Amino acid sequence: MTLAARLLLAFGLVAIFAAALVGLSLRDASRQIIESDFEDRIEAAALGVRRELAREARALEGLLGPLCAHDTFVDKAHLLLERARGDASALESDARISMRHFVPDQARALGLDDLVLVTDKGLILAASDVSLTGTKAPELAKLLRSPAGGAPRLRPDPKGGEASLEVHCARSGGGVEVGLVGARRVGKILERIGASHGVELRVEGPDRAKMAGDAVVRPIDVAEVPGLRVVAIAAREKLHGALAKLDRAMLFAGSVALVLGLAIAFVLARSLSRPLVELARETREVVAGAPRTVKGRGGRELSDLADAWNRTIAELAAIRRRLAATERIAAQREVARQIAHEIKNPLAPIRAAVETLRRLRAREDPAFDEYFEEATVTVLQEVHRIANIVTEFTRFARLPPPNPAPIDLVSVAKGVVTLHASAGEGVERTGTRRVDLSSEPIPQVMADRDQMVQVLTNLIQNGLDAASAVRPDPRVLVTIGPQPDNKVRIVVRDNGPGVPAEMVPRLFEAYATTKEKGTGLGLAIVQRIVFEHGGEITYREAKKGGAVFEVWLPVSGPPLLDKPPAVETTLRGPDKSA
């Protein structure tokens, strides 16, 4: 995963996490606030209910007493009933009609929901509810016998309707008793108080469980009215609606925050990764080509990184130049040592031949002419040998540094293999000569084409020479394929005898050879070319016999190195003028 993708993913996760964390925290806090508001409203409603019912109770306590004590209408009704000796049926019709109109008017004037004029026998003479006139209510007769005044009583509706606060007064004398019973319904009081606090208030009944549903239910005891218990109900519908609205708002805000976060993350990721990608591209170009400075764009840290890279490259290039010069000086010393060693051998017979000629000439020996021919042939052969040695070492010393360019290594190998395979055609042999190539797809390689031809030519020719010396069917197989870490591998194996164990440690040294006429420079040249391309070369013995040489080359070519200094050594042959 690229840096830009990782930054985009990281910023996206941070945005999602932050939005979720803030949203859930706000939702939880809002829920607590709303539920706390419910609780506050219920408490306020409970307090209002107690205050209002207490006020109603105090207002009802002395509401009817003055009527029974001083009102002329009640006095007249009591007098008429006393004259009729308690027989309400004996009352005149005008008196009855007057009672029927008085009681509803008085109920409205006193703000009572129900008002009844009743005898001690329970006969209702008049009522605000006209349908009750003339009926009997034994419970009212019993109520008249109880002490009047005091706190109102809670009167349940016998038909299951609303409960009421009830008060009464009585007027007695002459063996006759008449009284007023008034009531105010609790439901209207509760409805008025509940509306002001946003809750529903009901008198507690057997259906309390059904009241709850999805709501907050709180019972309220009203001490001012014995037996009255009110239930406050706050529906959670508003809570759910408020939370749903909050969820939608948070979802929208979270989506906007996520989109903005991803957009900002995309811009930041590009602004952070683009300079790194550009820096990586420039460093790859430096690794694959000549060292040059890279520029760090996008921040001080990248500029510091580029500066550190440039200093490292400069130091590595300087080390490379010093190392190349040191290696070439060492190679020159080795060449000088090898030349001195190789030239020393042919000088001995030359010196012996010249000294013999001088002695024969000094004493005018007749054998001088006969020996002169033999001695001059020997001198010329050894001089020719010295000239060959000087030529080979001069070629090794003057090997130029690689000039890398993109090449198709498989195509180069095909040309070398075809050349060596065709070179054996038409030659009289008891067997056949065979050179094969096996390859896999590989990318183009930054390398010096001519030097790669020289490497393949030397390895193939060495294999053919070694195999031809011991068997009639010499074979060489060249294999090319990709390797990890952006490298390619070249394997050259033959069916010859392999390298003697004592020669393996000195295999790549100059002039180390087992051939009678070889100089031993072929593998030394191959190793030098491979090393200067940033690669490696190894030797191992094949399992079924034969030699196996493996070459690993980087696809990008010589790494971060400029051309090593061209230190040349001119090796001269014998001076013909001498």
XYZ file of C-alpha atoms in Angstrom:
578
model
C 0.000 0.000 0.000
C 1.353 3.393 -0.992
C 2.004 6.182 1.485
C -0.826 8.262 -0.003
C -3.271 5.380 0.448
C -2.116 4.794 4.025
C -2.446 8.504 4.853
C -5.894 8.614 3.238
C -6.988 5.541 5.207
C -5.538 6.938 8.441
C -7.209 10.338 8.039
C -10.491 8.645 7.093
C -10.401 6.411 10.168
C -9.564 9.415 12.364
C -12.478 11.367 10.880
C -14.879 8.449 11.361
C -13.656 7.795 14.896
C -13.841 11.480 15.859
C -17.322 11.894 14.354
C -18.551 8.715 16.043
C -17.009 9.647 19.393
C -18.372 13.196 19.362
C -21.740 12.048 18.022
C -22.211 9.305 20.607
C -21.094 11.632 23.389
C -23.528 14.322 22.242
C -26.309 11.769 21.859
C -25.762 10.410 25.343
C -25.563 13.908 26.802
C -28.712 14.967 24.927
C -30.558 11.900 26.105
C -29.614 12.644 29.696
C -30.682 16.268 29.285
C -34.044 15.284 27.774
C -34.699 12.644 30.413
C -33.655 15.098 33.111
C -36.111 17.558 31.602
C -38.788 14.868 31.848
C -37.955 14.365 35.484
C -38.000 18.100 36.142
C -41.370 18.475 34.446
C -42.819 15.612 36.430
C -41.505 17.069 39.664
C -42.893 20.468 38.733
C -46.215 18.868 37.841
C -46.291 17.007 41.172
C -45.613 20.187 43.054
C -48.284 22.028 41.028
C -50.809 19.276 41.635
C -50.282 19.358 45.380
C -50.472 23.144 45.510
C -53.540 23.385 43.275
C -55.453 20.626 45.028
C -54.566 22.097 48.393
C -55.865 25.456 47.200
C -59.030 23.825 45.898
C -59.473 21.966 49.154
C -59.111 25.161 51.172
C -61.536 26.953 48.874
C -64.122 24.167 49.176
C -63.882 23.896 52.960
C -65.995 26.927 53.688
C -67.807 27.275 50.384
C -71.210 25.729 51.296
C -71.369 26.437 55.043
C -72.628 30.040 54.686
C -75.381 28.917 52.316
C -76.856 26.465 54.799
C -76.494 28.931 57.643
C -77.758 32.193 56.106
C -79.055 31.686 52.566
C -82.773 32.499 52.252
C -83.321 29.886 49.605
C -82.077 27.104 51.844
C -84.134 28.589 54.694
C -87.249 28.610 52.488
C -86.674 25.046 51.329
C -86.224 23.905 54.937
C -89.383 25.796 56.038
C -91.512 24.367 53.231
C -90.280 20.872 53.965
C -90.918 21.395 57.679
C -94.513 22.477 56.956
C -94.977 19.393 54.837
C -93.608 17.407 57.778
C -90.799 16.043 55.702
C -93.002 14.857 52.816
C -91.369 16.261 49.728
C -94.277 15.138 47.567
C -96.520 17.565 49.416
C -94.482 20.547 48.255
C -96.116 22.917 45.864
C -95.068 22.850 42.230
C -93.948 26.485 42.300
C -91.544 25.702 45.102
C -90.170 22.697 43.224
C -89.673 24.687 40.058
C -87.927 27.412 42.030
C -85.558 24.834 43.584
C -84.771 23.310 40.194
C -83.673 26.671 38.823
C -81.838 27.779 41.948
C -79.470 24.838 42.302
C -77.898 24.917 38.747
C -77.579 28.699 38.957
C -75.912 28.445 42.331
C -73.560 25.668 41.063
C -72.401 27.914 38.246
C -71.987 30.830 40.611
C -69.859 28.802 42.994
C -67.831 27.143 40.224
C -69.011 23.671 41.208
C -69.335 20.829 38.751
C -72.093 19.187 40.809
C -74.540 20.665 43.388
C -77.400 18.757 44.964
C -80.202 19.834 47.357
C -81.102 16.718 49.309
C -83.258 15.736 52.318
C -82.231 13.623 55.281
C -84.170 10.771 53.616
C -81.811 10.869 50.616
C -84.418 12.452 48.316
C -82.867 14.860 45.823
C -85.075 17.958 45.665
C -82.940 19.683 42.997
C -79.562 19.137 41.282
C -77.314 20.730 38.712
C -77.814 17.487 36.803
C -81.587 17.773 36.224
C -81.911 14.041 35.628
C -81.115 13.374 39.282
C -84.064 15.465 40.588
C -86.615 13.341 42.393
C -84.296 10.348 42.767
C -83.026 8.947 46.012
C -79.338 8.723 47.003
C -78.939 6.899 50.337
C -75.232 7.763 50.364
C -76.116 11.442 50.406
C -78.442 10.932 53.353
C -75.605 9.247 55.170
C -73.279 12.099 54.196
C -75.679 14.691 55.725
C -75.495 12.920 59.049
C -71.694 13.338 59.118
C -70.151 16.548 60.479
C -70.154 19.379 57.954
C -67.090 21.486 57.139
C -63.456 20.348 57.235
C -61.337 18.997 54.391
C -63.072 17.867 51.226
C -63.599 14.168 50.666
C -62.625 12.213 47.595
C -65.709 10.857 45.898
C -65.147 8.214 43.255
C -67.589 8.207 40.394
C -69.809 5.119 40.864
C -69.999 4.760 37.064
C -66.228 4.648 36.679
C -65.910 8.236 35.565
C -63.928 11.061 37.079
C -63.391 11.361 40.822
C -64.489 14.549 42.561
C -63.715 16.603 45.650
C -66.900 16.721 47.666
C -68.151 19.028 50.514
C -71.586 19.437 52.165
C -73.587 21.497 54.607
C -76.872 20.814 56.419
C -79.767 22.756 57.902
C -81.895 20.970 60.499
C -84.799 21.827 62.750
C -88.352 20.815 63.465
C -87.463 17.208 62.864
C -86.533 17.947 59.270
C -83.063 18.195 57.763
C -82.072 19.490 54.372
C -78.569 20.015 52.963
C -76.388 20.914 49.992
C -73.746 18.575 48.559
C -71.260 20.141 46.114
C -68.324 18.672 44.164
C -65.610 19.674 41.786
C -64.145 17.086 39.406
C -60.434 16.342 39.918
C -59.911 15.578 36.225
C -60.347 19.182 35.121
C -57.862 20.342 37.727
C -55.337 17.716 36.657
C -55.836 18.525 32.978
C -55.178 22.208 33.562
C -52.030 21.589 35.624
C -50.709 18.868 33.265
C -51.114 21.108 30.216
C -49.024 23.807 31.855
C -46.172 21.341 32.533
C -46.362 19.179 29.414
C -47.353 15.968 31.223
C -50.530 13.968 31.592
C -52.046 13.756 35.086
C -54.587 11.115 36.077
C -56.112 9.774 39.241
C -54.411 6.466 39.933
C -56.549 3.487 39.112
C -56.291 -0.237 38.437
C -55.121 0.414 34.837
C -51.801 1.962 35.909
C -49.768 -0.712 34.069
C -51.633 0.103 30.881
C -50.962 3.791 31.462
C -47.214 3.223 31.390
C -46.669 1.818 27.926
C -43.658 3.640 26.497
C -43.812 6.463 29.042
C -42.379 7.653 32.331
C -44.950 7.149 35.123
C -44.585 8.835 38.529
C -47.185 8.490 41.369
C -47.942 11.661 43.398
C -49.434 11.572 46.916
C -51.711 14.537 47.756
C -51.777 14.797 51.544
C -54.325 17.635 51.475
C -56.969 15.256 50.083
C -57.016 11.947 51.964
C -57.168 8.949 49.655
C -56.267 10.904 46.503
C -53.270 9.520 44.545
C -52.362 11.093 41.232
C -50.196 9.578 38.485
C -48.021 11.815 36.269
C -47.349 10.363 32.795
C -44.689 11.730 30.442
C -44.686 10.007 27.063
C -41.308 9.033 25.638
C -42.488 9.814 22.148
C -40.984 13.272 22.363
C -37.776 11.761 23.685
C -37.598 9.350 20.758
C -38.448 12.125 18.334
C -35.770 14.378 19.781
C -33.200 11.559 19.664
C -34.168 10.648 16.094
C -33.783 14.289 15.074
C -30.446 14.410 16.876
C -29.341 11.196 15.140
C -30.211 12.625 11.737
C -28.351 15.824 12.521
C -25.312 13.884 13.759
C -25.404 11.583 10.729
C -25.508 14.542 8.401
C -22.789 16.372 10.317
C -20.703 13.188 10.510
C -21.085 12.589 6.773
C -20.068 16.170 6.018
C -17.141 15.852 8.440
C -16.109 12.541 6.864
C -16.264 13.950 3.339
C -14.329 17.043 4.382
C -11.845 14.884 6.311
C -11.321 12.605 3.321
C -10.943 15.599 1.019
C -8.407 17.201 3.344
C -6.713 13.817 3.786
C -6.527 13.387 0.008
C -4.961 16.815 -0.416
C -2.533 16.275 2.464
C -1.697 12.756 1.299
C -0.899 14.023 -2.180
C 1.073 16.971 -0.834
C 3.055 14.658 1.461
C 3.493 11.685 -0.842
C 4.176 13.532 -4.107
C 7.498 15.004 -2.901
C 8.497 11.574 -1.557
C 7.574 9.884 -4.845
C 9.492 12.521 -6.774
C 12.468 12.144 -4.429
C 12.330 8.354 -4.830
C 12.245 8.733 -8.630
C 15.242 11.045 -8.597
C 17.175 8.713 -6.302
C 16.403 5.765 -8.608
C 17.727 7.780 -11.515
C 20.846 8.574 -9.509
C 21.308 4.905 -8.617
C 20.890 3.903 -12.246
C 23.036 6.668 -13.715
C 25.561 9.341 -12.879
C 25.445 10.886 -9.414
C 23.797 14.275 -9.235
C 22.018 16.296 -6.595
C 18.343 15.727 -5.845
C 15.916 18.365 -4.643
C 13.723 17.921 -1.577
C 10.342 19.617 -2.009
C 7.426 19.668 0.399
C 8.947 20.628 3.729
C 12.077 21.128 5.758
C 12.315 17.434 6.636
C 12.368 16.420 2.968
C 14.940 19.117 2.231
C 17.104 17.756 5.055
C 16.652 14.230 3.674
C 17.667 15.374 0.190
C 20.702 17.184 1.578
C 21.745 14.084 3.526
C 21.250 11.969 0.391
C 23.333 14.365 -1.701
C 26.141 14.341 0.860
C 26.022 10.525 0.986
C 26.113 10.250 -2.797
C 29.022 12.677 -2.998
C 30.932 10.708 -0.371
C 30.146 7.383 -2.084
C 31.211 8.775 -5.455
C 34.459 10.004 -3.938
C 35.005 6.624 -2.280
C 34.218 4.958 -5.603
C 36.786 7.060 -7.394
C 39.401 6.372 -4.747
C 38.518 2.673 -4.770
C 38.657 2.505 -8.564
C 42.013 4.238 -8.593
C 43.271 1.924 -5.839
C 42.024 -1.142 -7.674
C 43.650 -0.048 -10.900
C 46.931 0.707 -9.137
C 46.782 -2.735 -7.557
C 45.937 -4.218 -10.960
C 48.890 -2.374 -12.495
C 51.182 -3.709 -9.813
C 49.875 -7.200 -10.382
C 50.282 -6.773 -14.130
C 53.838 -5.544 -13.632
C 54.566 -8.498 -11.364
C 53.071 -10.989 -13.790
C 54.854 -9.416 -16.767
C 58.150 -9.506 -14.930
C 57.537 -13.145 -14.069
C 56.458 -14.132 -17.561
C 59.173 -12.183 -19.357
C 61.825 -13.564 -17.060
C 61.277 -17.104 -18.400
C 61.955 -16.405 -22.127
C 64.897 -14.129 -21.274
C 66.868 -17.056 -19.898
C 67.144 -18.997 -23.234
C 67.731 -15.704 -25.088
C 70.613 -14.854 -22.768
C 72.037 -18.377 -23.007
C 71.874 -18.310 -26.820
C 73.539 -14.907 -27.053
C 76.308 -15.850 -24.614
C 77.005 -19.080 -26.510
C 77.251 -17.188 -29.807
C 79.691 -14.721 -28.258
C 81.938 -17.502 -26.932
C 81.954 -19.340 -30.243
C 82.728 -16.140 -32.107
C 85.496 -15.152 -29.696
C 87.415 -18.355 -30.232
C 86.494 -18.524 -33.951
C 84.896 -21.891 -33.464
C 83.905 -23.547 -36.771
C 80.584 -24.567 -35.106
C 79.559 -20.893 -34.914
C 77.772 -20.912 -38.271
C 75.910 -24.107 -37.461
C 74.814 -22.869 -34.011
C 73.962 -19.368 -35.281
C 70.855 -20.623 -37.110
C 69.615 -22.541 -34.101
C 70.274 -19.679 -31.664
C 68.576 -17.003 -33.770
C 65.445 -19.180 -34.186
C 65.288 -19.611 -30.412
C 65.723 -15.879 -29.799
C 63.014 -14.979 -32.315
C 60.556 -17.475 -30.795
C 61.090 -16.167 -27.280
C 60.837 -12.551 -28.456
C 57.541 -13.410 -30.170
C 56.378 -15.013 -26.935
C 57.267 -11.868 -24.999
C 55.382 -9.729 -27.536
C 52.237 -11.889 -27.104
C 52.451 -11.596 -23.334
C 52.789 -7.812 -23.520
C 49.843 -7.573 -25.946
C 47.518 -9.623 -23.711
C 48.380 -7.674 -20.571
C 48.052 -4.375 -22.424
C 44.530 -5.391 -23.488
C 43.655 -6.270 -19.881
C 45.112 -3.030 -18.502
C 43.378 -0.878 -21.123
C 39.907 -2.430 -20.554
C 37.613 0.654 -20.627
C 34.985 1.343 -17.962
C 31.438 0.245 -18.876
C 29.257 2.524 -20.953
C 25.786 1.301 -19.834
C 22.687 1.591 -21.998
C 19.391 -0.364 -22.062
C 20.012 -3.670 -23.864
C 18.089 -6.884 -24.531
C 20.397 -9.340 -22.792
C 18.607 -12.383 -24.261
C 19.094 -11.047 -27.791
C 22.777 -10.426 -27.061
C 23.164 -13.983 -25.748
C 21.396 -15.420 -28.830
C 23.917 -13.718 -31.093
C 26.909 -15.066 -29.132
C 25.431 -18.583 -28.907
C 24.632 -18.634 -32.642
C 28.180 -17.500 -33.474
C 29.808 -20.279 -31.409
C 27.380 -22.926 -32.601
C 28.019 -22.126 -36.277
C 31.782 -21.957 -35.708
C 31.831 -25.736 -35.253
C 30.055 -26.557 -38.506
C 32.203 -28.142 -41.186
C 34.968 -29.068 -38.767
C 35.991 -32.709 -38.855
C 35.161 -34.189 -35.482
C 34.277 -37.600 -34.219
C 31.345 -36.081 -32.332
C 29.165 -32.945 -32.396
C 29.622 -29.494 -30.894
C 26.556 -27.936 -29.337
C 25.783 -24.572 -27.711
C 22.194 -23.990 -26.465
C 20.319 -21.079 -24.903
C 17.400 -21.285 -22.448
C 15.780 -18.010 -21.373
C 12.838 -16.542 -19.474
C 11.298 -13.086 -19.970
C 13.478 -10.436 -18.319
C 13.437 -6.628 -18.420
C 15.967 -4.601 -20.320
C 19.293 -4.326 -18.504
C 21.478 -1.223 -18.190
C 24.834 -2.606 -19.359
C 27.666 -2.187 -21.871
C 26.645 -4.309 -24.853
C 30.195 -4.979 -26.099
C 31.429 -5.990 -22.648
C 28.442 -8.346 -22.185
C 29.378 -9.974 -25.504
C 32.946 -10.334 -24.219
C 31.735 -11.921 -20.951
C 29.525 -14.468 -22.754
C 32.176 -15.165 -25.380
C 34.894 -15.872 -22.798
C 32.672 -18.127 -20.674
C 31.285 -20.097 -23.641
C 34.697 -20.465 -25.273
C 36.265 -21.615 -22.006
C 33.526 -24.210 -21.630
C 33.942 -25.489 -25.176
C 37.734 -25.658 -24.836
C 37.551 -27.537 -21.546
C 34.937 -30.020 -22.818
C 36.665 -30.551 -26.185
C 39.863 -31.577 -24.415
C 38.256 -34.656 -22.829
C 35.243 -35.676 -24.936
C 34.130 -35.693 -28.571
C 30.716 -34.096 -27.897
C 31.401 -30.789 -26.114
C 28.245 -29.019 -24.987
C 27.574 -25.648 -23.357
C 24.178 -24.506 -22.021
C 23.479 -20.819 -21.366
C 20.480 -20.020 -19.119
C 19.105 -16.511 -18.531
C 16.284 -15.642 -16.143
C 15.031 -13.074 -13.618
C 16.125 -13.003 -9.996
C 14.689 -11.285 -6.886
C 15.786 -7.776 -5.925
C 15.554 -6.549 -9.539
C 18.408 -8.665 -10.872
C 19.009 -11.111 -13.721
C 21.066 -14.294 -13.680
C 23.258 -15.790 -16.397
C 24.328 -19.425 -15.971
C 26.934 -21.016 -18.285
C 27.527 -24.738 -17.766
C 29.523 -27.272 -19.780
C 30.022 -31.034 -19.807
C 33.797 -30.838 -19.397
C 35.999 -32.057 -16.539
C 35.469 -28.975 -14.346
C 38.164 -26.911 -12.660
C 40.845 -28.755 -10.666
C 40.426 -28.240 -6.922
C 43.855 -26.618 -6.582
C 42.939 -23.994 -9.211
C 39.588 -22.915 -7.720
C 41.074 -20.371 -5.234
C 43.090 -18.723 -8.071
C 40.406 -19.092 -10.748
C 39.933 -15.373 -11.389
C 43.558 -14.295 -10.945
C 45.428 -12.938 -13.939
C 47.630 -15.522 -15.663
C 46.228 -18.398 -13.618
C 45.446 -21.077 -16.215
C 45.749 -24.776 -16.940
C 46.051 -24.278 -20.715
C 49.445 -24.759 -22.309
C 49.199 -21.590 -24.409
C 46.726 -19.592 -22.318
C 47.446 -16.336 -20.502
C 44.780 -16.792 -17.824
C 43.295 -13.365 -18.499
C 39.884 -14.478 -19.806
C 38.188 -15.057 -16.436
C 40.020 -12.097 -14.902
C 38.540 -9.858 -17.600
C 35.079 -11.404 -17.069
C 35.240 -10.800 -13.318
C 36.367 -7.218 -13.775
C 33.533 -6.454 -16.240
C 30.928 -8.065 -13.953
C 32.202 -6.188 -10.888
C 32.230 -2.855 -12.708
C 28.569 -3.498 -13.655
C 27.709 -3.918 -9.976
C 27.261 -7.688 -10.299
C 28.789 -10.900 -8.986
C 30.264 -14.033 -10.536
C 30.726 -17.420 -8.869
C 31.911 -20.878 -9.842
C 30.619 -24.253 -8.721
C 31.011 -27.785 -9.936
C 28.011 -29.369 -11.626
C 26.444 -32.375 -9.926
C 26.977 -34.553 -13.000
C 30.408 -33.127 -13.784
C 31.452 -30.016 -15.602
C 31.882 -26.358 -14.677
C 29.050 -23.949 -13.803
C 29.615 -20.172 -13.830
C 26.795 -17.938 -12.480
C 26.646 -14.203 -13.109
C 24.191 -11.862 -11.298
C 23.652 -8.413 -12.808
C 21.444 -5.558 -11.507
C 18.793 -4.486 -13.995
C 19.473 -0.827 -13.181
C 23.137 -1.167 -14.111
C 26.190 0.062 -12.171
C 24.779 1.575 -8.941
C 25.184 5.298 -8.139
C 28.670 5.402 -9.659
C 30.108 7.755 -12.179
C 32.732 6.493 -14.595
C 35.888 5.499 -12.766
C 38.964 7.467 -13.699
C 40.586 6.237 -16.879
C 43.962 5.158 -15.535
C 45.816 3.513 -18.387
C 49.100 1.677 -18.375
C 51.006 1.347 -21.618
C 52.862 -1.921 -21.850
C 55.410 -1.892 -24.628
C 56.895 -4.856 -26.404
C 60.508 -5.300 -27.236
C 62.084 -2.396 -29.012
C 62.670 -3.626 -32.576
C 65.280 -0.969 -33.138
C 67.457 -2.459 -30.434
